[in-house]
mmCIF file of C-alpha atoms in Angstrom:
data_model
loop_
_atom_site.group_PDB
_atom_site.id
_atom_site.type_symbol
_atom_site.label_atom_id
_atom_site.label_comp_id
_atom_site.label_asym_id
_atom_site.label_seq_id
_atom_site.Cartn_x
_atom_site.Cartn_y
_atom_site.Cartn_z
ATOM 1 C CA MET A 1 0.000 0.000 0.000
ATOM 2 C CA ASN A 2 1.454 3.328 -1.099
ATOM 3 C CA VAL A 3 0.800 6.519 0.829
ATOM 4 C CA ILE A 4 1.358 10.233 0.382
ATOM 5 C CA ILE A 5 1.804 12.121 3.625
ATOM 6 C CA ASP A 6 2.242 15.715 4.693
ATOM 7 C CA LEU A 7 4.541 15.761 7.719
ATOM 8 C CA CYS A 8 5.002 18.686 10.099
ATOM 9 C CA VAL A 9 7.193 17.945 13.109
ATOM 10 C CA VAL A 10 7.347 20.547 15.895
ATOM 11 C CA PRO A 11 9.993 20.185 18.634
ATOM 12 C CA ILE A 12 8.905 21.788 21.928
ATOM 13 C CA GLY A 13 11.194 23.111 24.611
ATOM 14 C CA VAL A 14 14.108 24.031 22.359
ATOM 15 C CA GLY A 15 13.356 27.644 21.556
ATOM 16 C CA LEU A 16 11.865 29.335 18.545
ATOM 17 C CA SER A 17 13.854 28.061 15.599
ATOM 18 C CA VAL A 18 12.882 24.647 14.350
ATOM 19 C CA SER A 19 14.632 24.649 10.970
ATOM 20 C CA LYS A 20 17.639 22.576 12.039
ATOM 21 C CA TYR A 21 15.281 19.820 13.189
ATOM 22 C CA VAL A 22 13.394 19.948 9.905
ATOM 23 C CA ALA A 23 16.715 19.728 8.060
ATOM 24 C CA ALA A 24 17.674 16.651 10.081
ATOM 25 C CA CYS A 25 14.375 15.035 9.096
ATOM 26 C CA HIS A 26 15.060 15.896 5.475
ATOM 27 C CA LYS A 27 18.292 13.911 5.660
ATOM 28 C CA ILE A 28 16.422 10.910 7.093
ATOM 29 C CA ILE A 29 13.926 11.069 4.231
ATOM 30 C CA LYS A 30 16.690 11.262 1.643
ATOM 31 C CA ASP A 31 18.612 8.384 3.262
ATOM 32 C CA ALA A 32 15.448 6.289 2.978
ATOM 33 C CA GLY A 33 15.330 6.966 -0.755
ATOM 34 C CA LEU A 34 11.832 8.419 -0.633
ATOM 35 C CA GLU A 35 10.425 11.133 -2.860
ATOM 36 C CA SER A 36 9.713 14.308 -0.913
ATOM 37 C CA GLU A 37 8.882 17.958 -1.341
ATOM 38 C CA LEU A 38 9.544 20.601 1.270
ATOM 39 C CA HIS A 39 6.949 23.367 1.580
ATOM 40 C CA ALA A 40 6.428 26.263 3.956
ATOM 41 C CA TYR A 41 4.414 24.274 6.511
ATOM 42 C CA GLY A 42 5.719 20.735 6.231
ATOM 43 C CA THR A 43 7.176 18.123 3.927
ATOM 44 C CA ASN A 44 5.296 15.853 1.572
ATOM 45 C CA ILE A 45 6.601 12.299 1.292
ATOM 46 C CA GLU A 46 5.427 9.435 -0.904
ATOM 47 C CA GLY A 47 6.224 5.762 -0.888
ATOM 48 C CA ASN A 48 5.382 2.426 0.614
ATOM 49 C CA TRP A 49 3.398 2.790 3.851
ATOM 50 C CA ASP A 50 5.953 1.020 6.059
ATOM 51 C CA ALA A 51 8.904 2.933 4.611
ATOM 52 C CA VAL A 52 7.155 6.279 5.008
ATOM 53 C CA PHE A 53 6.046 5.717 8.593
ATOM 54 C CA ASP A 54 9.455 4.303 9.496
ATOM 55 C CA VAL A 55 10.830 7.691 8.458
ATOM 56 C CA VAL A 56 8.305 9.478 10.678
ATOM 57 C CA LYS A 57 9.420 7.375 13.649
ATOM 58 C CA LYS A 58 13.104 7.977 12.889
ATOM 59 C CA CYS A 59 12.430 11.730 12.762
ATOM 60 C CA HIS A 60 10.952 11.621 16.278
ATOM 61 C CA GLU A 61 13.881 9.554 17.550
ATOM 62 C CA LYS A 62 16.436 11.865 15.910
ATOM 63 C CA ILE A 63 14.840 15.066 17.225
ATOM 64 C CA HIS A 64 14.740 13.645 20.752
ATOM 65 C CA ASP A 65 18.417 12.686 20.328
ATOM 66 C CA MET A 66 19.153 16.268 19.279
ATOM 67 C CA GLY A 67 17.823 17.416 22.636
ATOM 68 C CA ALA A 68 14.123 18.153 22.230
ATOM 69 C CA PRO A 69 12.255 16.612 25.170
ATOM 70 C CA ARG A 70 8.831 16.968 23.555
ATOM 71 C CA ILE A 71 7.560 16.764 19.990
ATOM 72 C CA THR A 72 4.129 17.322 18.507
ATOM 73 C CA THR A 73 3.618 16.277 14.917
ATOM 74 C CA THR A 74 0.789 16.737 12.457
ATOM 75 C CA ILE A 75 0.433 14.232 9.628
ATOM 76 C CA LYS A 76 -2.012 14.035 6.758
ATOM 77 C CA ALA A 77 -1.939 10.632 5.074
ATOM 78 C CA GLY A 78 -3.707 9.655 1.861
ATOM 79 C CA THR A 79 -4.132 6.223 0.331
ATOM 80 C CA ARG A 80 -6.176 5.104 -2.663
ATOM 81 C CA THR A 81 -6.882 1.769 -4.266
ATOM 82 C CA ASP A 82 -8.635 2.958 -7.427
ATOM 83 C CA ARG A 83 -5.443 4.089 -9.133
ATOM 84 C CA ASP A 84 -1.820 5.097 -8.618
ATOM 85 C CA GLN A 85 -1.305 8.780 -7.971
ATOM 86 C CA THR A 86 1.960 10.560 -7.239
ATOM 87 C CA MET A 87 2.455 13.903 -5.500
ATOM 88 C CA ALA A 88 3.228 15.421 -8.907
ATOM 89 C CA ASP A 89 -0.037 13.984 -10.304
ATOM 90 C CA LYS A 90 -2.013 15.655 -7.509
ATOM 91 C CA VAL A 91 -0.533 19.085 -8.179
ATOM 92 C CA ALA A 92 -0.899 18.681 -11.958
ATOM 93 C CA SER A 93 -4.538 17.658 -11.561
ATOM 94 C CA VAL A 94 -5.356 20.918 -9.791
ATOM 95 C CA LYS A 95 -3.209 23.092 -12.062
ATOM 96 C CA ALA A 96 -4.960 21.719 -15.138
ATOM 97 C CA LYS A 97 -8.203 23.178 -13.767
ATOM 98 C CA LEU A 98 -6.888 26.657 -12.915
ATOM 99 C CA MET B 1 8.969 5.123 22.687
ATOM 100 C CA ASN B 2 5.386 5.795 23.708
ATOM 101 C CA VAL B 3 3.099 8.053 21.718
ATOM 102 C CA ILE B 4 -0.296 9.660 22.086
ATOM 103 C CA ILE B 5 -2.082 10.260 18.804
ATOM 104 C CA ASP B 6 -5.292 11.862 17.665
ATOM 105 C CA LEU B 7 -6.577 9.906 14.658
ATOM 106 C CA CYS B 8 -9.236 11.087 12.219
ATOM 107 C CA VAL B 9 -9.802 8.782 9.257
ATOM 108 C CA VAL B 10 -12.022 10.032 6.418
ATOM 109 C CA PRO B 11 -13.139 7.580 3.717
ATOM 110 C CA ILE B 12 -13.834 9.299 0.372
ATOM 111 C CA GLY B 13 -16.175 8.056 -2.316
ATOM 112 C CA VAL B 14 -18.582 6.196 -0.051
ATOM 113 C CA GLY B 15 -21.174 8.859 0.657
ATOM 114 C CA LEU B 16 -21.800 11.098 3.617
ATOM 115 C CA SER B 17 -21.869 8.801 6.621
ATOM 116 C CA VAL B 18 -18.505 7.738 7.935
ATOM 117 C CA SER B 19 -19.524 6.355 11.324
ATOM 118 C CA LYS B 20 -19.462 2.676 10.338
ATOM 119 C CA TYR B 21 -15.845 3.087 9.239
ATOM 120 C CA VAL B 22 -14.937 4.802 12.490
ATOM 121 C CA ALA B 23 -16.622 1.960 14.380
ATOM 122 C CA ALA B 24 -14.560 -0.589 12.426
ATOM 123 C CA CYS B 25 -11.396 1.272 13.430
ATOM 124 C CA HIS B 26 -12.537 1.255 17.033
ATOM 125 C CA LYS B 27 -12.692 -2.534 16.933
ATOM 126 C CA ILE B 28 -9.140 -2.665 15.546
ATOM 127 C CA ILE B 29 -7.912 -0.435 18.383
ATOM 128 C CA LYS B 30 -9.630 -2.588 20.984
ATOM 129 C CA ASP B 31 -8.286 -5.797 19.466
ATOM 130 C CA ALA B 32 -4.790 -4.314 19.756
ATOM 131 C CA GLY B 33 -5.342 -3.762 23.474
ATOM 132 C CA LEU B 34 -4.614 -0.039 23.269
ATOM 133 C CA GLU B 35 -6.118 2.686 25.415
ATOM 134 C CA SER B 36 -8.345 4.984 23.386
ATOM 135 C CA GLU B 37 -10.921 7.715 23.726
ATOM 136 C CA LEU B 38 -13.462 8.563 21.059
ATOM 137 C CA HIS B 39 -14.323 12.254 20.661
ATOM 138 C CA ALA B 40 -16.406 14.239 18.211
ATOM 139 C CA TYR B 41 -13.608 14.770 15.684
ATOM 140 C CA GLY B 42 -11.386 11.723 16.067
ATOM 141 C CA THR B 43 -10.048 9.107 18.434
ATOM 142 C CA ASN B 44 -7.139 9.465 20.827
ATOM 143 C CA ILE B 45 -4.917 6.409 21.198
ATOM 144 C CA GLU B 46 -1.919 5.862 23.445
ATOM 145 C CA GLY B 47 0.721 3.156 23.528
ATOM 146 C CA ASN B 48 3.981 1.984 22.092
ATOM 147 C CA TRP B 49 4.805 3.775 18.812
ATOM 148 C CA ASP B 50 4.885 0.614 16.682
ATOM 149 C CA ALA B 51 1.648 -0.760 18.121
ATOM 150 C CA VAL B 52 -0.163 2.546 17.632
ATOM 151 C CA PHE B 53 0.957 3.076 14.043
ATOM 152 C CA ASP B 54 0.262 -0.565 13.217
ATOM 153 C CA VAL B 55 -3.331 0.188 14.193
ATOM 154 C CA VAL B 56 -3.398 3.230 11.902
ATOM 155 C CA LYS B 57 -2.224 1.086 8.992
ATOM 156 C CA LYS B 58 -4.765 -1.651 9.776
ATOM 157 C CA CYS B 59 -7.516 1.002 9.819
ATOM 158 C CA HIS B 60 -6.577 2.094 6.284
ATOM 159 C CA GLU B 61 -6.459 -1.523 5.094
ATOM 160 C CA LYS B 62 -9.822 -2.326 6.700
ATOM 161 C CA ILE B 63 -11.589 0.743 5.300
ATOM 162 C CA HIS B 64 -10.314 -0.035 1.817
ATOM 163 C CA ASP B 65 -11.551 -3.619 2.302
ATOM 164 C CA MET B 66 -14.956 -2.217 3.275
ATOM 165 C CA GLY B 67 -15.136 -0.554 -0.127
ATOM 166 C CA ALA B 68 -13.696 2.928 0.231
ATOM 167 C CA PRO B 69 -11.355 3.572 -2.705
ATOM 168 C CA ARG B 70 -9.765 6.638 -1.155
ATOM 169 C CA ILE B 71 -8.935 7.675 2.405
ATOM 170 C CA THR B 72 -7.513 10.873 3.836
ATOM 171 C CA THR B 73 -6.397 10.802 7.444
ATOM 172 C CA THR B 74 -5.239 13.465 9.861
ATOM 173 C CA ILE B 75 -2.993 12.430 12.746
ATOM 174 C CA LYS B 76 -1.512 14.434 15.583
ATOM 175 C CA ALA B 77 1.264 12.521 17.355
ATOM 176 C CA GLY B 78 3.005 13.522 20.553
ATOM 177 C CA THR B 79 6.090 12.004 22.170
ATOM 178 C CA ARG B 80 8.127 13.163 25.142
ATOM 179 C CA THR B 81 11.270 11.929 26.825
ATOM 180 C CA ASP B 82 11.208 14.112 29.943
ATOM 181 C CA ARG B 83 8.464 12.128 31.652
ATOM 182 C CA ASP B 84 5.627 9.678 31.171
ATOM 183 C CA GLN B 85 2.282 11.263 30.431
ATOM 184 C CA THR B 86 -0.996 9.521 29.710
ATOM 185 C CA MET B 87 -4.031 10.908 27.912
ATOM 186 C CA ALA B 88 -5.764 11.193 31.284
ATOM 187 C CA ASP B 89 -2.779 13.147 32.656
ATOM 188 C CA LYS B 90 -3.030 15.645 29.820
ATOM 189 C CA VAL B 91 -6.714 16.325 30.417
ATOM 190 C CA ALA B 92 -6.223 16.496 34.200
ATOM 191 C CA SER B 93 -3.360 18.955 33.792
ATOM 192 C CA VAL B 94 -5.592 21.402 31.942
ATOM 193 C CA LYS B 95 -8.626 20.864 34.179
ATOM 194 C CA ALA B 96 -6.533 21.643 37.268
ATOM 195 C CA LYS B 97 -5.944 25.106 35.819
ATOM 196 C CA LEU B 98 -9.542 25.922 34.896
ATOM 197 C CA MET C 1 -23.158 28.206 8.598
ATOM 198 C CA ASN C 2 -22.398 26.069 11.639
ATOM 199 C CA VAL C 3 -19.075 24.362 12.121
ATOM 200 C CA ILE C 4 -17.526 21.790 14.434
ATOM 201 C CA ILE C 5 -13.808 22.194 14.916
ATOM 202 C CA ASP C 6 -11.040 20.377 16.707
ATOM 203 C CA LEU C 7 -8.544 22.953 17.957
ATOM 204 C CA CYS C 8 -5.011 22.215 19.144
ATOM 205 C CA VAL C 9 -2.951 25.299 19.946
ATOM 206 C CA VAL C 10 0.780 24.820 20.630
ATOM 207 C CA PRO C 11 2.797 27.725 22.049
ATOM 208 C CA ILE C 12 6.494 27.564 21.096
ATOM 209 C CA GLY C 13 9.372 29.069 23.008
ATOM 210 C CA VAL C 14 7.798 28.877 26.453
ATOM 211 C CA GLY C 15 9.041 25.535 27.691
ATOM 212 C CA LEU C 16 7.425 22.149 27.934
ATOM 213 C CA SER C 17 4.153 22.719 29.745
ATOM 214 C CA VAL C 18 1.346 24.057 27.609
ATOM 215 C CA SER C 19 -1.603 23.409 29.925
ATOM 216 C CA LYS C 20 -1.929 26.958 31.258
ATOM 217 C CA TYR C 21 -2.274 28.223 27.696
ATOM 218 C CA VAL C 22 -4.914 25.608 26.929
ATOM 219 C CA ALA C 23 -6.748 26.634 30.107
ATOM 220 C CA ALA C 24 -6.687 30.288 28.985
ATOM 221 C CA CYS C 25 -8.225 29.255 25.667
ATOM 222 C CA HIS C 26 -10.881 27.302 27.513
ATOM 223 C CA LYS C 27 -11.921 30.501 29.299
ATOM 224 C CA ILE C 28 -12.178 32.333 25.967
ATOM 225 C CA ILE C 29 -14.418 29.573 24.591
ATOM 226 C CA LYS C 30 -16.649 29.677 27.666
ATOM 227 C CA ASP C 31 -16.869 33.485 27.569
ATOM 228 C CA ALA C 32 -18.035 33.188 23.970
ATOM 229 C CA GLY C 33 -20.867 30.908 25.063
ATOM 230 C CA LEU C 34 -19.836 28.089 22.751
ATOM 231 C CA GLU C 35 -20.237 24.379 23.343
ATOM 232 C CA SER C 36 -16.900 22.665 23.765
ATOM 233 C CA GLU C 37 -15.314 19.418 24.851
ATOM 234 C CA LEU C 38 -11.738 19.105 26.028
ATOM 235 C CA HIS C 39 -9.902 15.926 25.029
ATOM 236 C CA ALA C 40 -6.345 14.684 25.372
ATOM 237 C CA TYR C 41 -5.128 16.241 22.114
ATOM 238 C CA GLY C 42 -7.267 19.321 21.643
ATOM 239 C CA THR C 43 -10.658 20.863 22.222
ATOM 240 C CA ASN C 44 -13.769 20.401 20.112
ATOM 241 C CA ILE C 45 -15.928 23.495 19.636
ATOM 242 C CA GLU C 46 -19.234 23.879 17.841
ATOM 243 C CA GLY C 47 -21.196 26.940 16.790
ATOM 244 C CA ASN C 48 -21.606 29.574 14.145
ATOM 245 C CA TRP C 49 -18.564 29.786 11.849
ATOM 246 C CA ASP C 50 -17.738 33.411 12.676
ATOM 247 C CA ALA C 51 -18.114 32.923 16.428
ATOM 248 C CA VAL C 52 -15.948 29.806 16.415
ATOM 249 C CA PHE C 53 -13.131 31.305 14.347
ATOM 250 C CA ASP C 54 -13.262 34.514 16.365
ATOM 251 C CA VAL C 55 -12.437 32.334 19.370
ATOM 252 C CA VAL C 56 -9.496 30.777 17.523
ATOM 253 C CA LYS C 57 -8.121 34.241 16.775
ATOM 254 C CA LYS C 58 -8.621 35.390 20.373
ATOM 255 C CA CYS C 59 -6.731 32.301 21.584
ATOM 256 C CA HIS C 60 -3.730 33.245 19.433
ATOM 257 C CA GLU C 61 -3.873 36.840 20.657
ATOM 258 C CA LYS C 62 -4.157 35.762 24.284
ATOM 259 C CA ILE C 63 -1.304 33.259 24.119
ATOM 260 C CA HIS C 64 0.958 35.861 22.525
ATOM 261 C CA ASP C 65 -0.076 38.278 25.307
ATOM 262 C CA MET C 66 0.873 35.606 27.861
ATOM 263 C CA GLY C 67 4.390 35.673 26.457
ATOM 264 C CA ALA C 68 4.595 33.017 23.758
ATOM 265 C CA PRO C 69 6.390 34.509 20.746
ATOM 266 C CA ARG C 70 5.370 31.730 18.383
ATOM 267 C CA ILE C 71 2.280 29.533 18.052
ATOM 268 C CA THR C 72 1.466 26.651 15.746
ATOM 269 C CA THR C 73 -2.112 25.451 15.687
ATOM 270 C CA THR C 74 -3.829 22.503 14.083
ATOM 271 C CA ILE C 75 -7.535 22.784 13.292
ATOM 272 C CA LYS C 76 -9.957 20.297 11.809
ATOM 273 C CA ALA C 77 -13.172 21.984 10.674
ATOM 274 C CA GLY C 78 -16.337 20.251 9.497
ATOM 275 C CA THR C 79 -19.419 21.764 7.883
ATOM 276 C CA ARG C 80 -22.432 20.097 6.340
ATOM 277 C CA THR C 81 -25.522 21.353 4.581
ATOM 278 C CA ASP C 82 -27.512 18.107 4.402
ATOM 279 C CA ARG C 83 -28.523 18.164 8.064
ATOM 280 C CA ASP C 84 -27.743 19.574 11.492
ATOM 281 C CA GLN C 85 -25.274 17.526 13.489
ATOM 282 C CA THR C 86 -23.877 18.305 16.919
ATOM 283 C CA MET C 87 -20.683 17.010 18.490
ATOM 284 C CA ALA C 88 -22.818 14.722 20.660
ATOM 285 C CA ASP C 89 -24.592 13.389 17.554
ATOM 286 C CA LYS C 90 -21.269 12.469 15.977
ATOM 287 C CA VAL C 91 -20.107 10.498 18.999
ATOM 288 C CA ALA C 92 -23.516 8.834 19.408
ATOM 289 C CA SER C 93 -23.537 7.832 15.747
ATOM 290 C CA VAL C 94 -20.281 5.899 16.143
ATOM 291 C CA LYS C 95 -21.193 4.408 19.537
ATOM 292 C CA ALA C 96 -24.437 3.038 18.132
ATOM 293 C CA LYS C 97 -22.348 0.942 15.727
ATOM 294 C CA LEU C 98 -19.885 -0.459 18.260
ATOM 295 C CA MET D 1 -1.576 39.829 13.183
ATOM 296 C CA ASN D 2 -0.185 37.958 10.178
ATOM 297 C CA VAL D 3 -0.605 34.232 9.776
ATOM 298 C CA ILE D 4 0.719 31.477 7.546
ATOM 299 C CA ILE D 5 -1.679 28.584 7.095
ATOM 300 C CA ASP D 6 -1.657 25.230 5.394
ATOM 301 C CA LEU D 7 -5.178 24.547 4.100
ATOM 302 C CA CYS D 8 -6.509 21.175 2.978
ATOM 303 C CA VAL D 9 -10.210 21.140 2.124
ATOM 304 C CA VAL D 10 -11.865 17.761 1.502
ATOM 305 C CA PRO D 11 -15.390 17.665 0.055
ATOM 306 C CA ILE D 12 -17.308 14.524 1.064
ATOM 307 C CA GLY D 13 -20.138 12.924 -0.855
ATOM 308 C CA VAL D 14 -19.073 14.053 -4.319
ATOM 309 C CA GLY D 15 -16.959 11.140 -5.471
ATOM 310 C CA LEU D 16 -13.239 10.600 -5.648
ATOM 311 C CA SER D 17 -11.881 13.588 -7.520
ATOM 312 C CA VAL D 18 -11.482 16.713 -5.456
ATOM 313 C CA SER D 19 -9.250 18.749 -7.775
ATOM 314 C CA LYS D 20 -12.005 20.945 -9.207
ATOM 315 C CA TYR D 21 -12.917 22.029 -5.673
ATOM 316 C CA VAL D 22 -9.293 22.803 -4.874
ATOM 317 C CA ALA D 23 -9.091 24.820 -8.095
ATOM 318 C CA ALA D 24 -12.177 26.813 -7.070
ATOM 319 C CA CYS D 25 -10.512 27.599 -3.742
ATOM 320 C CA HIS D 26 -7.395 28.688 -5.576
ATOM 321 C CA LYS D 27 -9.459 31.272 -7.456
ATOM 322 C CA ILE D 28 -10.875 32.581 -4.161
ATOM 323 C CA ILE D 29 -7.353 32.950 -2.755
ATOM 324 C CA LYS D 30 -6.179 34.799 -5.858
ATOM 325 C CA ASP D 31 -9.224 37.090 -5.837
ATOM 326 C CA ALA D 32 -8.362 37.984 -2.248
ATOM 327 C CA GLY D 33 -4.890 39.047 -3.349
ATOM 328 C CA LEU D 34 -3.145 36.693 -0.939
ATOM 329 C CA GLU D 35 0.181 34.962 -1.465
ATOM 330 C CA SER D 36 -0.241 31.211 -1.785
ATOM 331 C CA GLU D 37 1.597 28.073 -2.797
ATOM 332 C CA LEU D 38 -0.117 24.895 -3.919
ATOM 333 C CA HIS D 39 1.512 21.631 -2.828
ATOM 334 C CA ALA D 40 0.576 17.984 -3.100
ATOM 335 C CA TYR D 41 -1.440 17.894 0.134
ATOM 336 C CA GLY D 42 -2.815 21.398 0.520
ATOM 337 C CA THR D 43 -2.217 25.065 -0.140
ATOM 338 C CA ASN D 44 -0.133 27.444 1.941
ATOM 339 C CA ILE D 45 -1.520 30.966 2.314
ATOM 340 C CA GLU D 46 -0.045 33.965 4.071
ATOM 341 C CA GLY D 47 -1.497 37.325 5.029
ATOM 342 C CA ASN D 48 -3.497 39.185 7.602
ATOM 343 C CA TRP D 49 -5.390 36.822 9.926
ATOM 344 C CA ASP D 50 -8.863 38.108 9.031
ATOM 345 C CA ALA D 51 -8.195 38.071 5.298
ATOM 346 C CA VAL D 52 -6.805 34.545 5.413
ATOM 347 C CA PHE D 53 -9.630 33.078 7.461
ATOM 348 C CA ASP D 54 -12.210 34.915 5.380
ATOM 349 C CA VAL D 55 -10.808 32.949 2.442
ATOM 350 C CA VAL D 56 -11.169 29.689 4.353
ATOM 351 C CA LYS D 57 -14.826 30.479 5.040
ATOM 352 C CA LYS D 58 -15.465 31.448 1.412
ATOM 353 C CA CYS D 59 -13.915 28.136 0.298
ATOM 354 C CA HIS D 60 -16.387 26.212 2.453
ATOM 355 C CA GLU D 61 -19.303 28.287 1.141
ATOM 356 C CA LYS D 62 -18.191 27.856 -2.461
ATOM 357 C CA ILE D 63 -17.702 24.092 -2.198
ATOM 358 C CA HIS D 64 -21.127 23.687 -0.636
ATOM 359 C CA ASP D 65 -22.544 25.824 -3.491
ATOM 360 C CA MET D 66 -20.817 23.502 -5.961
ATOM 361 C CA GLY D 67 -22.832 20.639 -4.518
ATOM 362 C CA ALA D 68 -20.769 19.072 -1.754
ATOM 363 C CA PRO D 69 -23.043 18.463 1.240
ATOM 364 C CA ARG D 70 -20.185 17.825 3.652
ATOM 365 C CA ILE D 71 -16.665 19.190 3.990
ATOM 366 C CA THR D 72 -13.833 18.317 6.351
ATOM 367 C CA THR D 73 -10.858 20.631 6.388
ATOM 368 C CA THR D 74 -7.459 20.465 8.043
ATOM 369 C CA ILE D 75 -5.659 23.724 8.784
ATOM 370 C CA LYS D 76 -2.261 24.402 10.303
ATOM 371 C CA ALA D 77 -1.896 28.040 11.339
ATOM 372 C CA GLY D 78 1.282 29.731 12.520
ATOM 373 C CA THR D 79 1.704 33.177 14.058
ATOM 374 C CA ARG D 80 4.750 34.802 15.619
ATOM 375 C CA THR D 81 5.401 38.111 17.311
ATOM 376 C CA ASP D 82 9.192 37.975 17.538
ATOM 377 C CA ARG D 83 9.743 38.760 13.865
ATOM 378 C CA ASP D 84 8.172 38.793 10.424
ATOM 379 C CA GLN D 85 8.541 35.566 8.494
ATOM 380 C CA THR D 86 7.157 34.761 5.059
ATOM 381 C CA MET D 87 6.491 31.339 3.558
ATOM 382 C CA ALA D 88 9.599 31.816 1.403
ATOM 383 C CA ASP D 89 11.661 32.632 4.529
ATOM 384 C CA LYS D 90 10.562 29.388 6.154
ATOM 385 C CA VAL D 91 11.590 27.247 3.198
ATOM 386 C CA ALA D 92 14.876 29.151 2.777
ATOM 387 C CA SER D 93 15.678 28.706 6.459
ATOM 388 C CA VAL D 94 15.482 24.922 6.149
ATOM 389 C CA LYS D 95 17.253 24.765 2.775
ATOM 390 C CA ALA D 96 20.191 26.740 4.171
ATOM 391 C CA LYS D 97 20.749 23.904 6.641
ATOM 392 C CA LEU D 98 20.559 21.014 4.178
#
């Protein structure tokens, strides 16, 4: 089962800047070989369900290791069985109607 | 690593009522032996990270099996390393300040 | 237009405990005369769209006033035109199928 | 008070394709003169709080007018008082650390 997620990880208790934690997550995503797209309020990732959610777990573990004692994350996750659809397909589908 | 999540699973393409799908997820949560609390816009679940996210995956698989070709899910997930905190603790902590 | 929302407000840069900020929001909701239900990962609120989102804005303003320089909030918002449905109806609808 | 949001509007009860509804929202955002960025799981919008949330409300009204009897929306909303930060700043801040 493939999934597209939007991942937004927020470390708490480490001050105002969260970009270094987001960058660390980006490296984890890349190391997993998954397609991803950074945007201004999260990162979209696509791939096999287990691989994608393994990355989410590794991001939590890494951010705790970096010193954040608390993390709150928001995830949107989409699956479909009627057809394959990539992140690029989703954007193209909307843009074709603009 | 323990986690508390808020899970809101939305089947698409099966009409307006989603309660039977939510009820099916509830059974999956119970079968996994995890603590959970249903509320008006989702279900809170607490437990070991792998057990909790295994339930999320099984919910997607079950809802597809029930006939929904597309699902979009919103998850909030919280972890902390400074101390243990249950769902009941979180609610009590706020209520003590009201 | 009525709306049911799930509101989760996270102050950033003020340490690990967020319960006093959630309690302050709870007071704003009560002062607005809106129905609400606290749960372990947010607060559900129902009412007229403008009244509900005015409360969300006031929560951000209040939490900044309390000293949090940054806030990230997650909201789920549901509207329907086919029939009236309260938060209690939604929970009852699932429980009837358990 | 400025805000950056991530908006994901999901019409329910109108079949599997939601892109025409997203496109209609895009037009509302443009007509409001707000900066926005479409991504694979939502649209980021930045601007004055009232202007941004007025757009969210108009999206719900429009999608109901287009025939969707039920809508569930997920919003992330970020405000900060320590400094101005645009959507482009947020992405650049992460990319500088990659």
